[in-house]
Amino acid sequence: MILKRCRNLETLKYTGDSTLCAPASKFLGALSADPWVLPQLGSLYLSFTDFQDENLPAILKQMNRLNTVKATGTPFSPLLFHELAKDRWFQTGEVATKGANGQKQRLCDFVETPWIDMCLDITSTMIQTLLESCPNMNTFISSQAKVIDVVFCRE
């Protein structure tokens, strides 16, 4: 995959429902293969893609940061949420580094803009968890969040 030669790639946008595009599961599956070669990737935009549940979490597992995630009409499963919230060390080059305070961090600690739209699998609990788990969030966009999800989050 030629994309793997783009080591400085920061943003990846993939839109399905096109006869010109590779099927999302094949594209994301190839992208998630070891070794991870996109250390600068920090923004994912996935629109109307049909991929297997493990594809996106496998990519998130290898990412060093995730500032923006836009999911429109894509699967958004508990497995994905688990990967966002899991404590781990992050990689800088080849060396694992500790978080700013010397602790493990979660990928969701870096998320500034989650954009969740028309994802049928997402639940109110998932939205509340996302809102509670992203301390650096500055923008939240969702056509599926209800007022009760936003107002009555656990603290």
JSON list of N, CA, C and O in Angstrom, two decimals, residues 100-125:
[
{"chain": "A", "resi": 100, "resn": "ALA", "atom": "N", "xyz": [2.29, 13.37, 30.12]},
{"chain": "A", "resi": 100, "resn": "ALA", "atom": "CA", "xyz": [2.82, 14.62, 30.64]},
{"chain": "A", "resi": 100, "resn": "ALA", "atom": "C", "xyz": [3.12, 14.54, 32.14]},
{"chain": "A", "resi": 100, "resn": "ALA", "atom": "O", "xyz": [4.06, 15.14, 32.62]},
{"chain": "A", "resi": 101, "resn": "ASN", "atom": "N", "xyz": [2.33, 13.79, 32.89]},
{"chain": "A", "resi": 101, "resn": "ASN", "atom": "CA", "xyz": [2.54, 13.69, 34.33]},
{"chain": "A", "resi": 101, "resn": "ASN", "atom": "C", "xyz": [3.23, 12.39, 34.72]},
{"chain": "A", "resi": 101, "resn": "ASN", "atom": "O", "xyz": [3.20, 12.00, 35.87]},
{"chain": "A", "resi": 102, "resn": "GLY", "atom": "N", "xyz": [3.87, 11.73, 33.77]},
{"chain": "A", "resi": 102, "resn": "GLY", "atom": "CA", "xyz": [4.60, 10.50, 34.08]},
{"chain": "A", "resi": 102, "resn": "GLY", "atom": "C", "xyz": [3.72, 9.27, 34.21]},
{"chain": "A", "resi": 102, "resn": "GLY", "atom": "O", "xyz": [4.16, 8.24, 34.66]},
{"chain": "A", "resi": 103, "resn": "GLN", "atom": "N", "xyz": [2.46, 9.38, 33.81]},
{"chain": "A", "resi": 103, "resn": "GLN", "atom": "CA", "xyz": [1.52, 8.27, 33.91]},
{"chain": "A", "resi": 103, "resn": "GLN", "atom": "C", "xyz": [1.16, 7.77, 32.52]},
{"chain": "A", "resi": 103, "resn": "GLN", "atom": "O", "xyz": [1.36, 8.44, 31.52]},
{"chain": "A", "resi": 104, "resn": "LYS", "atom": "N", "xyz": [0.57, 6.59, 32.50]},
{"chain": "A", "resi": 104, "resn": "LYS", "atom": "CA", "xyz": [0.01, 6.12, 31.24]},
{"chain": "A", "resi": 104, "resn": "LYS", "atom": "C", "xyz": [-1.14, 7.05, 30.87]},
{"chain": "A", "resi": 104, "resn": "LYS", "atom": "O", "xyz": [-1.75, 7.67, 31.75]},
{"chain": "A", "resi": 105, "resn": "GLN", "atom": "N", "xyz": [-1.42, 7.14, 29.58]},
{"chain": "A", "resi": 105, "resn": "GLN", "atom": "CA", "xyz": [-2.54, 7.96, 29.12]},
{"chain": "A", "resi": 105, "resn": "GLN", "atom": "C", "xyz": [-3.45, 7.13, 28.24]},
{"chain": "A", "resi": 105, "resn": "GLN", "atom": "O", "xyz": [-3.11, 6.03, 27.84]},
{"chain": "A", "resi": 106, "resn": "ARG", "atom": "N", "xyz": [-4.60, 7.70, 27.96]},
{"chain": "A", "resi": 106, "resn": "ARG", "atom": "CA", "xyz": [-5.57, 7.06, 27.08]},
{"chain": "A", "resi": 106, "resn": "ARG", "atom": "C", "xyz": [-5.62, 7.86, 25.78]},
{"chain": "A", "resi": 106, "resn": "ARG", "atom": "O", "xyz": [-5.38, 9.07, 25.78]},
{"chain": "A", "resi": 107, "resn": "LEU", "atom": "N", "xyz": [-5.95, 7.21, 24.70]},
{"chain": "A", "resi": 107, "resn": "LEU", "atom": "CA", "xyz": [-6.08, 7.90, 23.43]},
{"chain": "A", "resi": 107, "resn": "LEU", "atom": "C", "xyz": [-7.14, 8.99, 23.51]},
{"chain": "A", "resi": 107, "resn": "LEU", "atom": "O", "xyz": [-6.98, 10.07, 22.95]},
{"chain": "A", "resi": 108, "resn": "CYS", "atom": "N", "xyz": [-8.20, 8.75, 24.27]},
{"chain": "A", "resi": 108, "resn": "CYS", "atom": "CA", "xyz": [-9.26, 9.75, 24.39]},
{"chain": "A", "resi": 108, "resn": "CYS", "atom": "C", "xyz": [-8.79, 11.01, 25.12]},
{"chain": "A", "resi": 108, "resn": "CYS", "atom": "O", "xyz": [-9.41, 12.06, 25.01]},
{"chain": "A", "resi": 109, "resn": "ASP", "atom": "N", "xyz": [-7.65, 10.94, 25.84]},
{"chain": "A", "resi": 109, "resn": "ASP", "atom": "CA", "xyz": [-7.11, 12.13, 26.49]},
{"chain": "A", "resi": 109, "resn": "ASP", "atom": "C", "xyz": [-6.68, 13.18, 25.46]},
{"chain": "A", "resi": 109, "resn": "ASP", "atom": "O", "xyz": [-6.56, 14.35, 25.79]},
{"chain": "A", "resi": 110, "resn": "PHE", "atom": "N", "xyz": [-6.43, 12.76, 24.23]},
{"chain": "A", "resi": 110, "resn": "PHE", "atom": "CA", "xyz": [-5.97, 13.67, 23.18]},
{"chain": "A", "resi": 110, "resn": "PHE", "atom": "C", "xyz": [-7.11, 14.20, 22.31]},
{"chain": "A", "resi": 110, "resn": "PHE", "atom": "O", "xyz": [-6.91, 15.17, 21.57]},
{"chain": "A", "resi": 111, "resn": "VAL", "atom": "N", "xyz": [-8.26, 13.55, 22.34]},
{"chain": "A", "resi": 111, "resn": "VAL", "atom": "CA", "xyz": [-9.35, 13.90, 21.42]},
{"chain": "A", "resi": 111, "resn": "VAL", "atom": "C", "xyz": [-9.88, 15.29, 21.71]},
{"chain": "A", "resi": 111, "resn": "VAL", "atom": "O", "xyz": [-10.28, 15.60, 22.83]},
{"chain": "A", "resi": 112, "resn": "GLU", "atom": "N", "xyz": [-9.87, 16.12, 20.68]},
{"chain": "A", "resi": 112, "resn": "GLU", "atom": "CA", "xyz": [-10.40, 17.48, 20.78]},
{"chain": "A", "resi": 112, "resn": "GLU", "atom": "C", "xyz": [-11.76, 17.60, 20.09]},
{"chain": "A", "resi": 112, "resn": "GLU", "atom": "O", "xyz": [-12.61, 18.36, 20.53]},
{"chain": "A", "resi": 113, "resn": "THR", "atom": "N", "xyz": [-11.93, 16.88, 18.99]},
{"chain": "A", "resi": 113, "resn": "THR", "atom": "CA", "xyz": [-13.17, 17.00, 18.22]},
{"chain": "A", "resi": 113, "resn": "THR", "atom": "C", "xyz": [-13.71, 15.63, 17.82]},
{"chain": "A", "resi": 113, "resn": "THR", "atom": "O", "xyz": [-13.30, 15.08, 16.80]},
{"chain": "A", "resi": 114, "resn": "PRO", "atom": "N", "xyz": [-14.61, 15.07, 18.61]},
{"chain": "A", "resi": 114, "resn": "PRO", "atom": "CA", "xyz": [-15.32, 13.87, 18.14]},
{"chain": "A", "resi": 114, "resn": "PRO", "atom": "C", "xyz": [-16.56, 14.29, 17.36]},
{"chain": "A", "resi": 114, "resn": "PRO", "atom": "O", "xyz": [-17.32, 15.16, 17.79]},
{"chain": "A", "resi": 115, "resn": "TRP", "atom": "N", "xyz": [-16.76, 13.71, 16.22]},
{"chain": "A", "resi": 115, "resn": "TRP", "atom": "CA", "xyz": [-17.87, 14.03, 15.34]},
{"chain": "A", "resi": 115, "resn": "TRP", "atom": "C", "xyz": [-18.55, 12.71, 15.03]},
{"chain": "A", "resi": 115, "resn": "TRP", "atom": "O", "xyz": [-18.05, 11.92, 14.24]},
{"chain": "A", "resi": 116, "resn": "ILE", "atom": "N", "xyz": [-19.67, 12.46, 15.67]},
{"chain": "A", "resi": 116, "resn": "ILE", "atom": "CA", "xyz": [-20.38, 11.18, 15.55]},
{"chain": "A", "resi": 116, "resn": "ILE", "atom": "C", "xyz": [-21.74, 11.46, 14.92]},
{"chain": "A", "resi": 116, "resn": "ILE", "atom": "O", "xyz": [-22.59, 12.12, 15.52]},
{"chain": "A", "resi": 117, "resn": "ASP", "atom": "N", "xyz": [-21.95, 10.96, 13.72]},
{"chain": "A", "resi": 117, "resn": "ASP", "atom": "CA", "xyz": [-23.15, 11.29, 12.97]},
{"chain": "A", "resi": 117, "resn": "ASP", "atom": "C", "xyz": [-23.69, 10.06, 12.24]},
{"chain": "A", "resi": 117, "resn": "ASP", "atom": "O", "xyz": [-22.94, 9.39, 11.53]},
{"chain": "A", "resi": 118, "resn": "MET", "atom": "N", "xyz": [-24.93, 9.77, 12.45]},
{"chain": "A", "resi": 118, "resn": "MET", "atom": "CA", "xyz": [-25.62, 8.67, 11.77]},
{"chain": "A", "resi": 118, "resn": "MET", "atom": "C", "xyz": [-24.95, 7.31, 11.98]},
{"chain": "A", "resi": 118, "resn": "MET", "atom": "O", "xyz": [-24.89, 6.49, 11.09]},
{"chain": "A", "resi": 119, "resn": "CYS", "atom": "N", "xyz": [-24.38, 7.08, 13.14]},
{"chain": "A", "resi": 119, "resn": "CYS", "atom": "CA", "xyz": [-23.76, 5.80, 13.48]},
{"chain": "A", "resi": 119, "resn": "CYS", "atom": "C", "xyz": [-24.79, 5.00, 14.27]},
{"chain": "A", "resi": 119, "resn": "CYS", "atom": "O", "xyz": [-25.03, 5.27, 15.45]},
{"chain": "A", "resi": 120, "resn": "LEU", "atom": "N", "xyz": [-25.40, 4.05, 13.62]},
{"chain": "A", "resi": 120, "resn": "LEU", "atom": "CA", "xyz": [-26.53, 3.34, 14.21]},
{"chain": "A", "resi": 120, "resn": "LEU", "atom": "C", "xyz": [-26.17, 2.55, 15.46]},
{"chain": "A", "resi": 120, "resn": "LEU", "atom": "O", "xyz": [-27.02, 2.30, 16.30]},
{"chain": "A", "resi": 121, "resn": "ASP", "atom": "N", "xyz": [-24.93, 2.14, 15.60]},
{"chain": "A", "resi": 121, "resn": "ASP", "atom": "CA", "xyz": [-24.53, 1.30, 16.72]},
{"chain": "A", "resi": 121, "resn": "ASP", "atom": "C", "xyz": [-24.31, 2.06, 18.02]},
{"chain": "A", "resi": 121, "resn": "ASP", "atom": "O", "xyz": [-24.20, 1.47, 19.08]},
{"chain": "A", "resi": 122, "resn": "ILE", "atom": "N", "xyz": [-24.23, 3.38, 17.96]},
{"chain": "A", "resi": 122, "resn": "ILE", "atom": "CA", "xyz": [-23.89, 4.16, 19.15]},
{"chain": "A", "resi": 122, "resn": "ILE", "atom": "C", "xyz": [-25.10, 4.29, 20.07]},
{"chain": "A", "resi": 122, "resn": "ILE", "atom": "O", "xyz": [-26.23, 4.43, 19.62]},
{"chain": "A", "resi": 123, "resn": "THR", "atom": "N", "xyz": [-24.84, 4.21, 21.37]},
{"chain": "A", "resi": 123, "resn": "THR", "atom": "CA", "xyz": [-25.91, 4.29, 22.36]},
{"chain": "A", "resi": 123, "resn": "THR", "atom": "C", "xyz": [-25.73, 5.55, 23.21]},
{"chain": "A", "resi": 123, "resn": "THR", "atom": "O", "xyz": [-24.68, 6.19, 23.18]},
{"chain": "A", "resi": 124, "resn": "SER", "atom": "N", "xyz": [-26.74, 5.87, 24.00]},
{"chain": "A", "resi": 124, "resn": "SER", "atom": "CA", "xyz": [-26.65, 7.00, 24.92]},
{"chain": "A", "resi": 124, "resn": "SER", "atom": "C", "xyz": [-25.51, 6.83, 25.90]},
{"chain": "A", "resi": 124, "resn": "SER", "atom": "O", "xyz": [-24.79, 7.78, 26.22]},
{"chain": "A", "resi": 125, "resn": "THR", "atom": "N", "xyz": [-25.30, 5.62, 26.37]},
{"chain": "A", "resi": 125, "resn": "THR", "atom": "CA", "xyz": [-24.20, 5.34, 27.30]},
{"chain": "A", "resi": 125, "resn": "THR", "atom": "C", "xyz": [-22.86, 5.62, 26.64]},
{"chain": "A", "resi": 125, "resn": "THR", "atom": "O", "xyz": [-21.96, 6.19, 27.26]}
]
